[in-house]
Amino acid sequence: MTEQWQQDICRLTESGGLLQGTLSQLRRKDGDAAPKIIIRPVQLKNGLHYQFEAHYANKVIHNNWLPEDAGPKLVELLGEQYRQALLKTQEADIQLLLSKKGKPTLLRKPPTATSASMEQQHNRQKQRVIAEGQAAPFMVELGIMTPEGKVHAKKQDKFRQINRFLEMVADVLPQLPQDKPLTIIDFGCGKSYLTFALYHLLAVEQKRDIRIIGLDLKADVITFCSELAHTLGYDKLTFMVGDIADYEGVSEADMVVTLHACDTATDAALAKAVGWGAAVIMSVPCCQHELFKQVSSDALAPILSQGLLKERFAAIATDAARGTLLEVLGYKVQMLEFVDPEHTPKNLLIRAVRSESGTQAKKWEQYEQFRNFLQLAPSLEKLLAGRLPAN
C-alpha cells in the first residue's frame, strides 16, 4: 500500500513543485550507490525534466526523468538506498527521515529556495547543451565521450571547458544577426574541440544557417580536422592552413573566435574582427610578450623589478589595453574566467559585443592615460590606427 509521503512526493514532481532535492545517508555503505544525489528541474528540448545528479568520489553521473517518472524514481531510491531526503519547495523545506524499518519522520522548515532562483538554474541548464548521458557525435570522435554518452575520466576537464565555452557563447547569441546566414572565423583553431562544439550548438542543435572556417598554421592538424568534419557530415565547417595576419578569405564575419593565439597574433585577429564588423568577438590571449619589454614606471618599480611579477602585470596590462581599445570602438567588453586557473594560467577570455554607440571619446582618454603612464605602444593600437580618434 502506498504511503501518504510517497503519494505527496509523486504529486510534487508531477506538478513541477519540487525546486530542489537532496538524497543522502546511504542504507548500506558497502554498495555501489552514490553517497549523494542532487535533484533539480531542468528545461530540455522536449520539455521539463528532473535531473538526478549522482555524486561519487571521482565522477558525477546525470540521469533525466520526466516529472511523472521522477516521483516514483525518488520514492524507489528512498526505499532501497537512502534514508534521508531534503525537498525544497516554494512553500517549505521538507526533511524526510526514514528509520531502518522505513518509518517516516517529516520536518517542515521555512523555504530557502524560490522559483526565481530555480529559474536561473533552468537557464544555466539550457546553456549546457552537451550533457553527460547524451552523446554528441563530435565528442565521441574526439575521445571525450563513449558512444553511450559517458565522459571519459581523463577528459572531464575538457568536457567542462567545452561546456563553459558554450555557456559564454549562449549568452551573446541574441547579439548575432537573426535574418541571414552566419559567418564565423576561428583563428588558431588547433585540434578544434571548441570549433566543433560551436558548430554542434549552432548548426546541429539550433539549426542555424552558418558556415565556420577554422584557420591554423599546422597542416597535419588541419588535415585531421577536415577529415573529422567530413566524417561527421559537417558540410558547412571547413579548415584551412594559413596565418591570421595574412588571411583575406572573407570580406565580413559575424563572429570571430581566437583561442590561445600567441602574443601579437591575438592583436592581428582582433583587428581583423573589427575590420569585418564582427558582432561578437571571443578571444583567449596567450603569451603576452610584447608589452613585457615596453612597460616602464618608476611608481611601479616594486612590481616591475621582479621578473615574475612583471610578466604577470604585463599580461594584465596587455589585455586591459586590448579591451579598452575595443570599448573605444563601441564594443561592450567583458573579461571572463574561461577555465579554472588550477588547470591553466591562460584562463582569461575577452568577450566583446558590438553596440551601436559608436566611438567612445571618454574611453579613448582613459586609454591614452593608461598607455602613457606605462609607456606602452601596443600592436593593436597600430593595427586599428585608422579607426581610432586622432592623437
Coordinates of C-alpha atoms in Angstrom, one line a residue:
M1 CA 0.0 0.0 0.0
T2 CA 1.4 3.4 -1.0
E3 CA 2.0 5.6 2.0
Q4 CA 1.0 9.3 2.1
W5 CA 4.5 10.6 1.9
Q6 CA 5.2 8.6 -1.2
Q7 CA 2.0 10.0 -2.8
D8 CA 3.0 13.5 -1.8
I9 CA 6.4 13.2 -3.5
C10 CA 4.9 11.9 -6.7
R11 CA 2.4 14.8 -6.8
L12 CA 5.2 17.3 -6.1
T13 CA 7.2 16.3 -9.1
E14 CA 4.2 15.8 -11.4
S15 CA 3.1 19.4 -10.6
G16 CA 6.7 20.8 -11.0
G17 CA 6.6 22.0 -7.4
L18 CA 9.9 20.4 -6.4
L19 CA 12.5 23.1 -6.8
Q20 CA 15.5 21.0 -5.5
G21 CA 16.0 17.8 -3.7
T22 CA 19.0 16.0 -2.0
L23 CA 19.2 12.3 -1.1
S24 CA 21.8 11.2 1.5
Q25 CA 22.6 8.8 4.3
L26 CA 23.1 5.5 2.5
R27 CA 21.3 2.5 3.9
R28 CA 24.4 0.4 3.0
K29 CA 27.9 1.8 2.8
D30 CA 29.3 -1.3 1.0
G31 CA 27.1 -0.9 -2.0
D32 CA 27.7 0.9 -5.3
A33 CA 25.2 3.7 -4.8
A34 CA 26.4 7.3 -4.9
P35 CA 26.8 8.9 -1.5
K36 CA 24.6 11.8 -2.5
I37 CA 22.1 12.6 -5.3
I38 CA 21.0 16.1 -6.1
I39 CA 17.7 16.6 -7.9
R40 CA 16.8 19.7 -9.8
P41 CA 14.3 20.7 -12.6
V42 CA 15.9 21.3 -16.0
Q43 CA 14.3 22.5 -19.2
L44 CA 15.4 20.3 -22.1
K45 CA 14.4 20.5 -25.7
N46 CA 11.4 18.2 -25.1
G47 CA 10.2 19.9 -22.0
L48 CA 10.6 19.9 -18.2
H49 CA 12.6 17.1 -16.7
Y50 CA 14.1 16.3 -13.3
Q51 CA 17.8 15.8 -13.4
F52 CA 19.2 13.3 -10.9
E53 CA 22.9 14.2 -10.3
A54 CA 24.7 11.3 -8.6
H55 CA 27.9 12.3 -6.8
Y56 CA 30.6 9.7 -6.5
A57 CA 34.2 10.2 -5.2
N58 CA 35.7 10.8 -8.6
K59 CA 32.8 11.3 -11.0
V60 CA 29.3 12.7 -11.4
I61 CA 26.6 11.0 -13.4
H62 CA 23.4 12.6 -14.7
N63 CA 20.0 11.0 -15.5
N64 CA 17.0 12.9 -16.6
W65 CA 13.4 11.9 -15.8
L66 CA 10.0 13.2 -16.9
P67 CA 8.1 14.8 -14.0
E68 CA 5.6 11.9 -13.8
D69 CA 8.5 9.4 -13.6
A70 CA 10.7 11.4 -11.3
G71 CA 8.5 11.0 -8.2
P72 CA 8.3 7.1 -8.4
K73 CA 12.1 7.1 -9.0
L74 CA 12.7 9.3 -6.0
V75 CA 10.5 7.0 -3.9
E76 CA 12.3 3.9 -5.1
L77 CA 15.7 5.4 -4.2
L78 CA 14.5 6.3 -0.7
G79 CA 13.0 2.8 -0.2
E80 CA 16.1 0.9 -1.4
Q81 CA 19.2 3.1 -0.9
Y82 CA 18.8 6.3 1.1
R83 CA 17.4 7.2 4.5
Q84 CA 17.2 11.0 4.2
A85 CA 15.8 13.5 1.7
L86 CA 15.7 17.3 1.8
L87 CA 13.0 18.5 -0.6
K88 CA 12.8 22.2 -1.3
T89 CA 9.5 23.8 -2.5
Q90 CA 8.3 27.3 -2.7
E91 CA 6.2 26.9 0.4
A92 CA 8.7 25.0 2.7
D93 CA 11.8 22.9 3.1
I94 CA 10.8 19.4 3.9
Q95 CA 13.2 17.0 5.6
L96 CA 12.2 13.3 5.4
L97 CA 13.9 10.8 7.6
L98 CA 13.3 7.1 7.3
S99 CA 14.1 4.6 10.1
K100 CA 15.7 1.3 9.3
K101 CA 12.2 -0.2 9.2
G102 CA 11.0 2.5 6.8
K103 CA 9.0 4.6 9.3
P104 CA 9.0 8.2 8.1
T105 CA 9.6 11.4 10.1
L106 CA 8.7 14.7 8.4
L107 CA 10.2 18.1 9.5
R108 CA 9.0 21.3 7.8
K109 CA 11.1 24.4 7.8
P110 CA 10.8 27.9 6.2
P111 CA 11.6 27.8 2.5
T112 CA 15.2 28.6 1.3
A113 CA 14.6 28.1 -2.4
T114 CA 12.5 30.4 -4.7
S115 CA 11.1 29.9 -8.1
A116 CA 13.3 32.8 -9.3
S117 CA 16.5 31.2 -8.1
M118 CA 15.4 27.9 -9.7
E119 CA 14.7 29.7 -13.0
Q120 CA 18.3 30.8 -13.0
Q121 CA 19.3 27.2 -12.7
H122 CA 17.0 26.3 -15.6
N123 CA 18.7 28.9 -17.7
R124 CA 22.1 27.6 -16.9
Q125 CA 21.0 24.1 -17.9
K126 CA 19.7 25.4 -21.2
Q127 CA 23.1 26.8 -21.9
R128 CA 24.8 23.5 -21.2
V129 CA 23.8 22.0 -24.5
I130 CA 26.0 18.9 -24.1
A131 CA 25.0 16.9 -21.0
E132 CA 26.6 13.7 -19.9
G133 CA 24.5 10.8 -20.8
Q134 CA 23.5 12.4 -24.2
A135 CA 26.3 11.5 -26.6
A136 CA 27.4 14.3 -29.1
P137 CA 29.0 12.7 -32.1
F138 CA 31.9 15.0 -32.3
M139 CA 32.8 14.4 -28.7
V140 CA 32.7 10.6 -29.3
E141 CA 35.0 11.0 -32.3
L142 CA 37.4 13.3 -30.3
G143 CA 37.6 10.7 -27.5
I144 CA 35.8 12.8 -24.9
M145 CA 32.7 10.6 -24.6
T146 CA 31.8 7.0 -25.1
P147 CA 29.1 6.1 -27.6
E148 CA 26.8 5.9 -24.7
G149 CA 27.5 9.5 -23.6
K150 CA 29.7 8.8 -20.7
V151 CA 32.6 11.2 -20.3
H152 CA 36.0 9.6 -20.0
A153 CA 37.6 10.2 -16.6
K154 CA 40.7 11.8 -18.1
K155 CA 38.5 14.1 -20.3
Q156 CA 36.4 15.7 -17.5
D157 CA 38.4 18.9 -17.6
K158 CA 38.0 19.2 -21.4
F159 CA 34.3 18.4 -21.1
R160 CA 33.8 21.2 -18.6
Q161 CA 35.9 23.6 -20.7
I162 CA 33.7 22.9 -23.7
N163 CA 30.5 23.5 -21.8
R164 CA 31.9 26.7 -20.2
F165 CA 32.7 28.0 -23.7
L166 CA 29.2 27.2 -24.9
E167 CA 27.7 28.9 -21.9
M168 CA 29.6 32.0 -22.8
V169 CA 28.5 31.8 -26.5
A170 CA 24.9 31.2 -25.5
D171 CA 24.8 34.4 -23.5
V172 CA 25.6 36.5 -26.6
L173 CA 23.7 34.6 -29.3
P174 CA 20.9 37.2 -29.3
Q175 CA 23.5 39.8 -30.5
L176 CA 24.3 37.8 -33.7
P177 CA 22.2 38.6 -36.8
Q178 CA 19.0 36.6 -36.9
D179 CA 18.0 37.3 -40.5
K180 CA 20.9 36.0 -42.6
P181 CA 23.4 33.1 -42.7
L182 CA 26.2 33.5 -40.1
T183 CA 29.9 33.5 -41.0
I184 CA 32.2 32.5 -38.1
I185 CA 36.0 32.5 -38.2
D186 CA 38.1 30.6 -35.7
F187 CA 41.8 31.8 -35.8
G188 CA 44.4 29.4 -34.5
C189 CA 41.8 26.6 -34.2
G190 CA 44.2 23.8 -33.3
K191 CA 42.6 20.4 -32.8
S192 CA 39.2 22.3 -32.8
Y193 CA 37.4 20.9 -29.8
L194 CA 35.6 24.2 -29.4
T195 CA 35.2 24.8 -33.2
F196 CA 33.3 21.5 -33.4
A197 CA 31.3 22.4 -30.3
L198 CA 30.3 25.7 -31.8
Y199 CA 29.1 24.0 -34.9
H200 CA 27.2 21.5 -32.9
L201 CA 25.5 24.2 -30.9
L202 CA 24.5 26.4 -33.8
A203 CA 24.1 24.1 -36.8
V204 CA 23.0 20.8 -35.2
E205 CA 21.1 21.9 -32.1
Q206 CA 19.7 25.3 -33.2
K207 CA 19.5 24.5 -37.0
R208 CA 21.1 27.9 -37.8
D209 CA 22.3 28.5 -41.4
I210 CA 26.0 29.0 -40.7
R211 CA 29.5 28.5 -42.1
I212 CA 32.5 28.2 -39.9
I213 CA 36.1 28.5 -41.1
G214 CA 39.0 27.2 -38.9
L215 CA 42.4 28.5 -39.6
D216 CA 45.7 27.2 -38.2
L217 CA 49.4 27.1 -39.3
K218 CA 49.8 23.3 -38.7
A219 CA 49.0 21.3 -41.9
D220 CA 48.6 18.0 -40.1
V221 CA 46.1 19.4 -37.6
I222 CA 44.1 21.0 -40.5
T223 CA 44.1 17.6 -42.3
F224 CA 42.8 15.8 -39.1
C225 CA 40.0 18.4 -38.6
S226 CA 39.0 18.4 -42.2
E227 CA 38.6 14.6 -42.2
L228 CA 36.7 14.7 -39.0
A229 CA 34.3 17.3 -40.3
H230 CA 33.7 15.1 -43.4
T231 CA 33.1 12.0 -41.2
L232 CA 30.5 13.9 -39.1
G233 CA 28.8 15.4 -42.1
Y234 CA 29.5 19.0 -41.1
D235 CA 29.4 20.3 -44.6
K236 CA 29.5 24.0 -43.6
L237 CA 32.6 23.6 -41.5
T238 CA 35.9 24.0 -43.3
F239 CA 39.5 24.2 -42.2
M240 CA 42.4 25.9 -43.9
V241 CA 46.2 26.3 -43.4
G242 CA 47.1 29.9 -43.0
D243 CA 48.4 32.8 -41.0
I244 CA 46.0 35.1 -39.2
A245 CA 47.6 38.3 -40.3
D246 CA 47.5 37.3 -44.0
Y247 CA 44.0 35.8 -44.2
E248 CA 41.8 37.5 -46.7
G249 CA 39.2 34.8 -47.3
V250 CA 36.1 36.8 -46.3
S251 CA 35.1 40.4 -46.5
E252 CA 32.9 40.3 -43.4
A253 CA 32.3 38.0 -40.4
D254 CA 29.6 37.9 -37.8
M255 CA 31.7 36.2 -35.1
V256 CA 35.4 35.8 -34.6
V257 CA 37.0 33.3 -32.2
T258 CA 40.6 33.3 -31.3
L259 CA 41.8 30.9 -28.6
H260 CA 45.4 30.9 -27.4
A261 CA 46.8 32.8 -30.4
C262 CA 50.3 33.6 -29.3
D263 CA 51.4 37.2 -28.4
T264 CA 50.6 39.7 -31.2
A265 CA 48.7 37.1 -33.2
T266 CA 45.8 37.9 -30.9
D267 CA 46.1 41.5 -31.9
A268 CA 46.0 40.6 -35.6
A269 CA 42.9 38.5 -35.0
L270 CA 41.1 41.3 -33.1
A271 CA 42.0 43.9 -35.8
K272 CA 40.6 41.5 -38.5
A273 CA 37.4 41.1 -36.4
V274 CA 36.9 44.8 -36.1
G275 CA 37.6 45.3 -39.8
W276 CA 35.0 42.7 -40.7
G277 CA 32.4 44.3 -38.4
A278 CA 32.1 41.2 -36.2
A279 CA 29.1 41.4 -33.9
V280 CA 30.8 39.1 -31.4
I281 CA 34.5 38.5 -30.6
M282 CA 35.7 35.9 -28.2
S283 CA 39.4 35.8 -27.5
V284 CA 41.6 33.9 -25.1
P285 CA 45.0 35.6 -25.3
C286 CA 48.3 33.7 -24.8
C287 CA 52.0 34.5 -24.3
Q288 CA 51.7 38.3 -23.9
H289 CA 55.4 39.1 -24.5
E290 CA 55.2 42.4 -26.4
L291 CA 54.5 44.8 -23.6
F292 CA 56.8 43.0 -21.1
K293 CA 59.7 44.7 -23.0
Q294 CA 57.9 48.1 -23.0
V295 CA 56.2 48.6 -19.7
S296 CA 58.0 51.1 -17.5
S297 CA 57.1 53.2 -14.5
D298 CA 59.1 54.4 -11.5
A299 CA 56.0 54.3 -9.4
L300 CA 55.6 50.6 -10.1
A301 CA 59.2 49.7 -9.5
P302 CA 58.3 47.2 -6.7
I303 CA 56.4 45.2 -9.3
L304 CA 58.5 45.7 -12.4
S305 CA 61.8 44.9 -10.7
Q306 CA 60.6 41.3 -10.1
G307 CA 60.6 39.3 -13.3
L308 CA 57.6 37.0 -12.4
L309 CA 55.5 39.9 -11.2
K310 CA 56.4 42.0 -14.2
E311 CA 55.4 39.1 -16.5
R312 CA 52.0 38.8 -14.9
F313 CA 51.5 42.6 -14.7
A314 CA 52.4 42.9 -18.4
A315 CA 49.9 40.2 -19.4
I316 CA 47.2 42.0 -17.5
A317 CA 48.2 45.4 -19.0
T318 CA 48.1 43.9 -22.5
D319 CA 44.6 42.6 -22.1
A320 CA 43.4 45.8 -20.4
A321 CA 44.7 47.8 -23.4
R322 CA 43.0 45.4 -25.8
G323 CA 39.7 45.5 -24.0
T324 CA 39.8 49.3 -23.7
L325 CA 40.6 49.8 -27.4
L326 CA 37.6 47.6 -28.3
E327 CA 35.5 49.7 -26.0
V328 CA 36.8 52.9 -27.7
L329 CA 35.3 51.5 -30.9
G330 CA 31.9 50.9 -29.3
Y331 CA 32.2 47.3 -28.2
K332 CA 30.8 46.2 -24.9
V333 CA 33.7 44.2 -23.3
Q334 CA 33.8 41.6 -20.5
M335 CA 36.8 39.8 -19.1
L336 CA 35.7 36.3 -18.1
E337 CA 37.3 33.4 -16.4
F338 CA 37.4 30.7 -19.1
V339 CA 38.6 27.7 -17.1
D340 CA 39.7 27.1 -13.5
P341 CA 43.2 28.6 -13.0
E342 CA 44.2 25.3 -11.4
H343 CA 44.2 23.8 -14.9
T344 CA 45.9 26.6 -16.9
P345 CA 47.1 30.1 -16.1
K346 CA 45.8 31.2 -19.5
N347 CA 42.3 31.4 -18.3
L348 CA 41.1 34.8 -19.3
L349 CA 38.6 35.3 -22.1
I350 CA 37.8 38.6 -23.7
R351 CA 34.2 38.7 -24.9
A352 CA 33.3 41.8 -26.9
V353 CA 29.8 42.5 -28.3
R354 CA 29.4 45.3 -30.9
S355 CA 26.9 48.1 -29.9
E356 CA 25.5 51.0 -31.9
S357 CA 27.1 53.6 -29.7
G358 CA 30.0 54.5 -32.0
T359 CA 33.4 55.7 -30.9
Q360 CA 33.7 56.4 -27.2
A361 CA 35.8 59.6 -26.5
K362 CA 35.9 59.0 -22.7
K363 CA 37.3 55.5 -23.2
W364 CA 39.9 56.9 -25.5
E365 CA 41.0 59.4 -22.9
Q366 CA 41.3 56.6 -20.3
Y367 CA 43.3 54.5 -22.8
E368 CA 45.7 57.4 -23.5
Q369 CA 46.3 58.0 -19.8
F370 CA 46.9 54.3 -19.2
R371 CA 49.2 53.9 -22.2
N372 CA 51.3 57.0 -21.5
F373 CA 51.6 56.2 -17.8
L374 CA 53.1 52.7 -18.6
Q375 CA 55.0 54.0 -21.7
L376 CA 53.3 51.4 -24.0
A377 CA 53.0 51.1 -27.8
P378 CA 50.6 48.2 -28.2
S379 CA 50.3 46.5 -31.6
L380 CA 46.5 46.6 -31.6
E381 CA 46.6 50.4 -31.4
K382 CA 48.8 50.4 -34.5
L383 CA 46.6 47.9 -36.4
L384 CA 43.4 50.0 -35.6
A385 CA 45.0 53.4 -36.1
G386 CA 42.7 54.4 -39.0
R387 CA 39.6 53.7 -36.8
L388 CA 40.8 55.4 -33.6
P389 CA 40.5 59.1 -32.6
A390 CA 43.4 61.2 -33.7
N391 CA 46.2 61.6 -31.3

